[in-house]
Every structure is written in structure tokens, then in C-alpha cells.
Amino acid sequence: MSIERLLLTLFFLGFFPGELAVAQNTTIPFKMGVVLNSDKWVGKMALSCIFMAVSDFYATHSFYRTRLVLHTRDPNNDIVGAASVTLDLLKNTQVQAIIGPETSSQANFVVDLGNKTQVPIVSFSATSPSLSSIKTPYFVRACLNDSTQAKAIAAIVQAFGWREAVPVYEDSDFGNGIIPYLTDALQEIDTRVPYRSVIPPLASDDQILQELYKLQTMQTRVFIVHMSASLGSRLFLKAKEAQMMTAGYVWIITDGLTNLLTSMDPSIINSMQGVLGVKPYVPKSKELESFKIRWRRKFQQDNPNTQRADLDIYGLLAYDSVWALAMAAENVGGANLSYQQVQSTDNSTDLSTLGISKIGPKLLQTILKTGFRGLSGEFRLVDGQLQSSSFQIVNVIGTGWREVGVWTPTNGILKNMSATSSQVYSTSKNNLQTVIWPGDPTFVPKGWVIPTSGKKLRIGVPVKDGFSQFVNVSHNTDTNETIVTGYCIDVFKAVMEELPYAVPYEFIPFQKANGASAGNYNDLIYQVFLQNYDAVVGDTTIIANRSLYVDFTLPYTESGVSMIVPIKKDDRKNAWIFLKPLNRDLWITSAAFFILTGFVVWLLEHRINSEFRGPVSHQIGMIFWFSFSTLVFAHRERVASNLARFVVIIWVFVVLILSSSYTASLTSMLTVQKLQPTITDIKELQNKGECVGYQEGSFVVGLLKMMNFDESKLKEYKSVDECNEGLSKGSRNGGFAAAFDEIPYIKLFLASYCSKYTVVGPTYKTDGFGFVFPRGSPLVPDISRAILNVTVGDTMRRIEVAWFGQQANCPDPNTLVSSDDINSLTMDSFWGLFLIAGVSSTLALLVFAISFYCDNKHQLENVDPDTSVWKKMAILAKQFDRKDLSSHTFRRSDDNSSHALRRAEDDDQFEDLMITNNTAPQSPTSNRTDGIFIPPEEHGRPSIEVANHSHDEPVSQEMVSSIELSNQNIERSSAHGMSTEY
């Protein structure tokens, strides 16, 4: 009798003695192969769990028609052996499903056989991502893919802020499969992988030690170990021997090792003290605790020589896998359990003779759809494998391990699973319990150290001819020693002294054999990317395109690029400076409005105000006099019209604002005019075609090209003196009109020439000077913190004074002179005022014109309709030129009539009175009063002629008296209600 039949018989006799006969007649055997290494811990534990699973399942499902019949095979830890026993199960036993094999390397061979025969291969321990149900659809992974733990490990690295990590893995299908996923997860958190340590599965102890010594010479002290239990145990024994399990080291192990901690020898656990590990989270349950007790009792009975017997995840997954297969077998039924045979040959081991399972496709689909809550948690397959799970984070302490936290895909790192209510993903180390690290410290290791090989950091420094105050490289011929000094060098030395640890370094000039510079700053920085230098120290500016290749520390200088231009000569002694407060357009506009306002006031006052009448020259002078006099004093001429008063009051307001602004601008020019630059902005440079200067080797030349400067207009300078010489010459004499440079260089330049130049225009932002390191260098955070300590103290001030001097007598270059500070006032600031003045004058003229036309339109009623428009306008103009005697300004009392006549002697009314009456024919209807002839109104204009007197004869005193007497009579008649017209 075979072992399988014996086990099955014992199973039924032990659990169903009363129903054995019935069971033998009614149950359908369902053959299932088991391929496990019986001499390994996982194989032993899994086999016991598998048999207990069959027993437990049919104890609770006795009514099922099918019964799993186990056919076990031992591959003897060999890949070919696993393929051989699987071939035997498929060809000779014709099993319907296979559980196993144990390792991913063995599974790589077995799954192809299952795919060929359409027999599902269910593995609970082959975790390598290289195994995929897409390539081999009959492979079912009843465990977690190794790639699922990559993000959990990356979260631990991120929580403690380590910037570099080295994977140490086994050179096998199991070891290599996780590396791409782990590398991607680390890159997502900006953690660099500077090296990958690969160890063969059959490596000797000396080979392991050699690789560990190699790791010891590197800076990185964070190692992620992913290998089988046999190789991993040897690795940690040798790591302890190499003094790499001491303070400062960080070891993180994947679940392949963490799951087996409970089964490892105490000596191995002792060598792993302080190690962090991840393992799948198994929810607690009463069924699980009960099973652990039963399993431990049975396992110790079957294996009395085994001292450590603790159930792990692999045993639970093996148990749940059997339950899934038993459920699927029952759902499929017992029909067609045979193979479809192919033509056989004489060679019984020939693969071509393998049959194809008739029930295989249906069984596979049933397994994939099976779901239940097992001992390991929720058993549900997604894409042919268990779904992603949460992980425990454990710390190896004493003889075992303790949980320090958990990681979930949704919430990140948590103290325990009860804290998963939050939906925020966290990678805070505060969510972890205290970790005991290798060497028993509780403080978090930095994750890197200076290599123990004694190698110094190779610090590249630029070689330049000018601006030696920042970096200066000299050679001592007596000692054949290269000396590097300067402001940047002193700052770097002060920063390195602030570090809590010693970092050996040496300065290496970036120069050719003849001592000349080997390239510009971009070339020097690129050497760090090429790993020719470990860092660069100098006046290197932090800009975006450089950060693509290297990492910068925090800046230690001010940032920005500005323009230096010469200062104009002091114009305060210029005789015409009083014209500069207003620009030309504003002067012209103001003068035009002065004249316009005077003319408008004259129009409004001419008919009713004697001050605005008289000879033409007098009236023209009055127009200019009246408006311009408002600038300095109140004019003596009184304004009689309300419309004129409205115009004048608006204009006085405009003049007040304009004169106040002029005074303020002139005062400003007389006091700060000495700061006025020759060039005010970049557009002025470009419009005039001026040349501009930049420092040799600086990135500023690229900035100028981006500003659309003609490359032929760009000129280099190497030192402070060359910059001064170029600016002094100017563009026309072979120099340049302006220089563009960074703020630190500008400060140094103005320290020597602050009386001749100033800074204008906007500041183009950069991030200042910073030290250069390779991308992901662990030195960057510590040096950046040290820079903050140096810059806020007195150390930085002392270094600046030592190299740049006090600069007490120089203006601050950050106080930039912009064009808005020095330009004349323009129309942009006053067009609103002039608009108000123009509108008010126009409105007053419009009201006056309408009123005048309405009052005098009767003058046009008796005019011939064929009269031209120009003649009509001439009639109105002639009427406009006469006094408006109806105005209140010409109404006088009787006592003042003589005085009024005398004031009118210069008017055109007096000229009308001078018209002789002797030669004029007398009208029968004419009226005479005391020798004065008053003819009828002609064209609406009253006329008075002197009787018996010609135009050529002089007027006698008696005639004047007669005129006065006549005027008195007229005024009396008007006073008594009589209508009298002139």
C-alpha cells in the first residue's frame, strides 16, 4: 500500500470510524500533489499545516462528495529535483492540482509544466515578482508578491530621513525580482541607491566577508537585505564578525527573513540585534489562537528534537490554500478527473507524452473566484495572487522580536492597526515606538559616515584671474604647495567646523597643467556629476539647470543679478535745471491750457467787463496776462461773469496742483540729482544699441542672451579694474555702457568705485552662492544646517570684513535707483486735471454761446435771407464786440452817471458819440433834446450824433457839456420808466 493510501485510510479511520463504509462508497477522491522540502523548516511546518487543513476542512464539511487525496514529493532542495517530482505527479499520478514548490527558483520550472498540462500550481511561498500569472496562467500565488513590501520599506527609510540605501540581495530569481520595485520606491522618496550588493546563494564565508568589507568602505550605512533564510543567517553572522552590527549601522530585512525569525537559531538572532524588518500583518482571531495551540502540540509530538516551533505566515498560507483547493474541488465536482492522453512513446519520461487535465481550466477559474476568511486573514485572489496587505514593522530584540508599528497602503506608518481611521498617509517616525538599533543606541543613526578607508573628500575649486577676494589659487614654489584662499574658502572651513563630526577634505584646483583654468563654472560643476570631484567650493551660483546634475546646499550669500552704470555729473549747477521737473509734453500742454483759459475768460468777460475791452493789443495782452498771472499772484482784474468765475476757479485748482508738483520735483532734483545714472533701464540700452559687460565665465552671459541682447554687444571683463575701465570708456570708445553681475561682485566693485557708479533696474533673482555636492549626498542637509549657524552669527561678518572691508562710506547697492526716481513729471500723471479744465471751459463756452445767440438772434431777422453765413456771423461778431448795456456791470445810479461817461471815453461807445450831426439829414420823426440829435435805431444799434458839427471838426467843450447833459436826461428818463437806447 502506498503512503498516500495509508494516510488517507488513517485519516478516515481516525475521524470517521462509524461512517467509513459509507464514505468509501460515496466520496470521490480528488488527487492533489504536494511538492515541499521535508528537511527544511518551511517544508516541515507547511506539511503539518496541510494535513491539519485537510482534517479540519472535512471535519466541518463531512457532507462534501469530494475528498482531497494528498500525494507528497520531496525535491531535496534542488531545482531539477522539483521539476522531476512534478513531472512524476503529472505523468504517473495525474494529479488535478499541485501545492508548492517552496522556492521561487523551483517554481520557475514547475509552472511551465503546469501550464503545459493545464494543472493549477498553487504556491504559498514563491514570492518573486518574476513569476506572473500573465505569462503562466496556471500559476496561482496564494501569498503576497514581494513587490508589495517595497513601499513599506521605502516608508521606513523616509520616516528616518535617510538619503541613501544599499540593497543587499541574493543572486537568484527570488533575490533579483524585488530590486526594480525597491529601487523605484526609493527614488519616489528621493533616496539614492549608490550601490547594489549581490551575493551568490552558494557564496563562501570569505566571499561574504569580502563583500561586507567593501560596503564598510562606503559612506552609506543603510542596508536593505533580501535573501533566503540560509544565506541571510550566514550574512548576519559575518556582519557581526566584521563589526558592522554596531552603532551607526542600519539593517532592514524583507519578509523573507522576518517571517522566519521565530525558527532561527539563537546564535543567529543574537547577531541580528537591532535589525528592523517587515512581515505581513495577520489579524488576530480566536480560530488562529486555537489552531496555534493545536499545531504546536502536534508538531512537537511529530518532531520531538525541534526546540523552536513557532508557526509563521507560510504555515497559515499553506493551511488556507488547502481550504481553497478543497472548496474548488467540491464546486467542480468529480466528473472528468482524468487526463486527455496524447500518443505515447517508448520513453516514459518524455514531456511529449504528458496529458492535459480535462478539468484543469474549470478548476483554475473556480480557485481564482474562491474567497473566504482564513487563518491568515482575508483570502481573496486578485490577478492570480493574494491582494496587497498591511505589514508589521518589527525590531529584533533579545531572543525574538517586538512590533514597533504597522504600515498600510492607505495610512502609511501607524502605531497600531486601531489608528487606521485616519485617511492621511503618514511617514512620521513619531508613529513608531522606540527602536533599539544595532549597538543598542536609541538615537536614530545618520545613515552614513565618512569612509573608514581614510579617503578625503576631493573638493574642486575654480581658477580665475580676477575677483580673487572670493577664490584665489596660488602656488608656493619653495614648498611646491598649492594654496587656496578667499572668502568662499573661509566660509566653507567655518561651516565644516560647525559639523558634529570630522570630515577630511582637500582642495583641488580646476586647472590645466600650465595653471590656466580648465573650463567655466558649468564645466567644473559637471565634474561632480562625473564623480571626478566629491564637491565644489567657490563662488558657484545656484541656478536651475545646474541642479539637474548636482545638489546645492543652502546659499550663504545674497542673491540676484543687477546692472551697474556710471553716475551722471551733478546737474544741480546746470542753469536750465528748472526746466527738468516737467517733460516737454507737459510743458507744451500746460502752456496751451494757460492760453486757452485766458482766451475763454476774455470771451466770457468782453461784453460785460471794461477791464477786458480796449485796443486789440490791450485785449491780447490781457488774455496772456490774466491766465499766466494765476501762477504767482492773484490778479487785480475782477471777473464779473459767473461762467468765467466757474472756469477760473477750476483753472486755479489745476494751477495749484501743477505748481505744487513742480516745486516738489525740482526740490527732489536739487537734493538727489547726484544719484542719477546714465542708463535707467534695459530697454534704453537695447534701443540705443549700447554694449554691456559681464564677468568672464559667469552664467550671466546666458541671462543676457535670453534678454535678446545682441551677442556682438556683449563684452567680458575679468576683474574689478577691467570693469571700471570698460564703464569709464563707454560703448563708443571700446568699453560698455553697463555691466551685469551678481550682488556679491557688485558689492566688491562698489567698495572701490562707489562714487562713480550705481545700481539700477530690477534685480533678476538667483539663489546666491552655494556649495556643490553629488545628487543625494547625505552631507547636504548637515552642511546646510551648519551654513545657517554660520550666517546668523558673528563669524560671517568677520569673514566679510576680512575680505571686503567695512564699506562704510559707500551706498548700499541694494538701494537701487530706478527710472521712476529720476524722470521728469509726465502727462501720465496730469491728464485727468487737464481733462477737467478742458471740459469746464468747453461747457462754459457752450452755455455762453447758446445764451448769446438767444439774446441776439433778432439781429438776423431783418437780414436778407440770401445773405451768406459768413456775413451773418460777421453781424453777430460785430454785436459781440459791443458792450452789453443790459448787464449789471453797466447799470449806474443817477449820481454816478457823469463818472460812468468819463470812464467810457476810451470805449467805442464814446466814438459813436463823436459822430457829427451837422451833416446828417434830419428825420421828420427825429427827436432833439438840447441840441442833440437822436436818430432812429439803425440795424439795432443806437447812434448819437452831435448837432451842427462835422466829423472833421474838433469837439468843443460846449459840445461835451451838451453830451453830458443829454446823457443825464436819458438816464433820468430811464429811471422814470422810459425806454431810451444808444
Short mmCIF file of N, CA, C and O in Angstrom, two decimals, residues 91 117 184 273 465 624 634 797 812 836 902:
data_model
loop_
_atom_site.label_atom_id
_atom_site.label_comp_id
_atom_site.label_asym_id
_atom_site.label_seq_id
_atom_site.Cartn_x
_atom_site.Cartn_y
_atom_site.Cartn_z
N LYS A 91 2.57 12.97 -14.77
CA LYS A 91 2.56 11.89 -15.76
C LYS A 91 2.01 10.59 -15.19
O LYS A 91 1.16 9.93 -15.80
N THR A 117 0.21 21.14 -18.98
CA THR A 117 -0.81 20.12 -18.69
C THR A 117 -2.12 20.72 -18.21
O THR A 117 -3.07 19.98 -17.91
N ASP A 184 12.61 51.72 -7.46
CA ASP A 184 11.60 52.73 -7.83
C ASP A 184 10.97 53.35 -6.59
O ASP A 184 10.73 54.58 -6.54
N GLN A 273 20.70 41.65 16.40
CA GLN A 273 20.13 42.60 17.35
C GLN A 273 20.07 44.01 16.74
O GLN A 273 21.06 44.52 16.22
N ASP A 465 41.22 84.70 -12.86
CA ASP A 465 42.21 85.78 -12.81
C ASP A 465 41.76 86.93 -11.91
O ASP A 465 42.55 87.50 -11.18
N PHE A 624 -3.12 136.84 -22.18
CA PHE A 624 -1.92 136.18 -21.65
C PHE A 624 -1.70 136.56 -20.19
O PHE A 624 -1.33 135.71 -19.36
N ALA A 634 -2.57 136.71 -7.21
CA ALA A 634 -3.96 136.97 -7.58
C ALA A 634 -4.03 138.23 -8.42
O ALA A 634 -3.54 139.29 -8.00
N ARG A 797 30.23 87.85 9.56
CA ARG A 797 30.59 89.28 9.50
C ARG A 797 32.10 89.46 9.53
O ARG A 797 32.65 90.30 8.80
N ASP A 812 24.56 101.62 -0.26
CA ASP A 812 24.14 100.23 -0.32
C ASP A 812 23.71 99.89 -1.75
O ASP A 812 22.81 100.52 -2.30
N ILE A 836 -10.34 117.84 -16.86
CA ILE A 836 -11.34 118.60 -16.09
C ILE A 836 -11.36 120.06 -16.53
O ILE A 836 -12.43 120.65 -16.73
N ARG A 902 -17.39 159.43 -18.19
CA ARG A 902 -15.95 159.67 -18.29
C ARG A 902 -15.16 158.38 -18.37
O ARG A 902 -14.15 158.31 -19.05
#
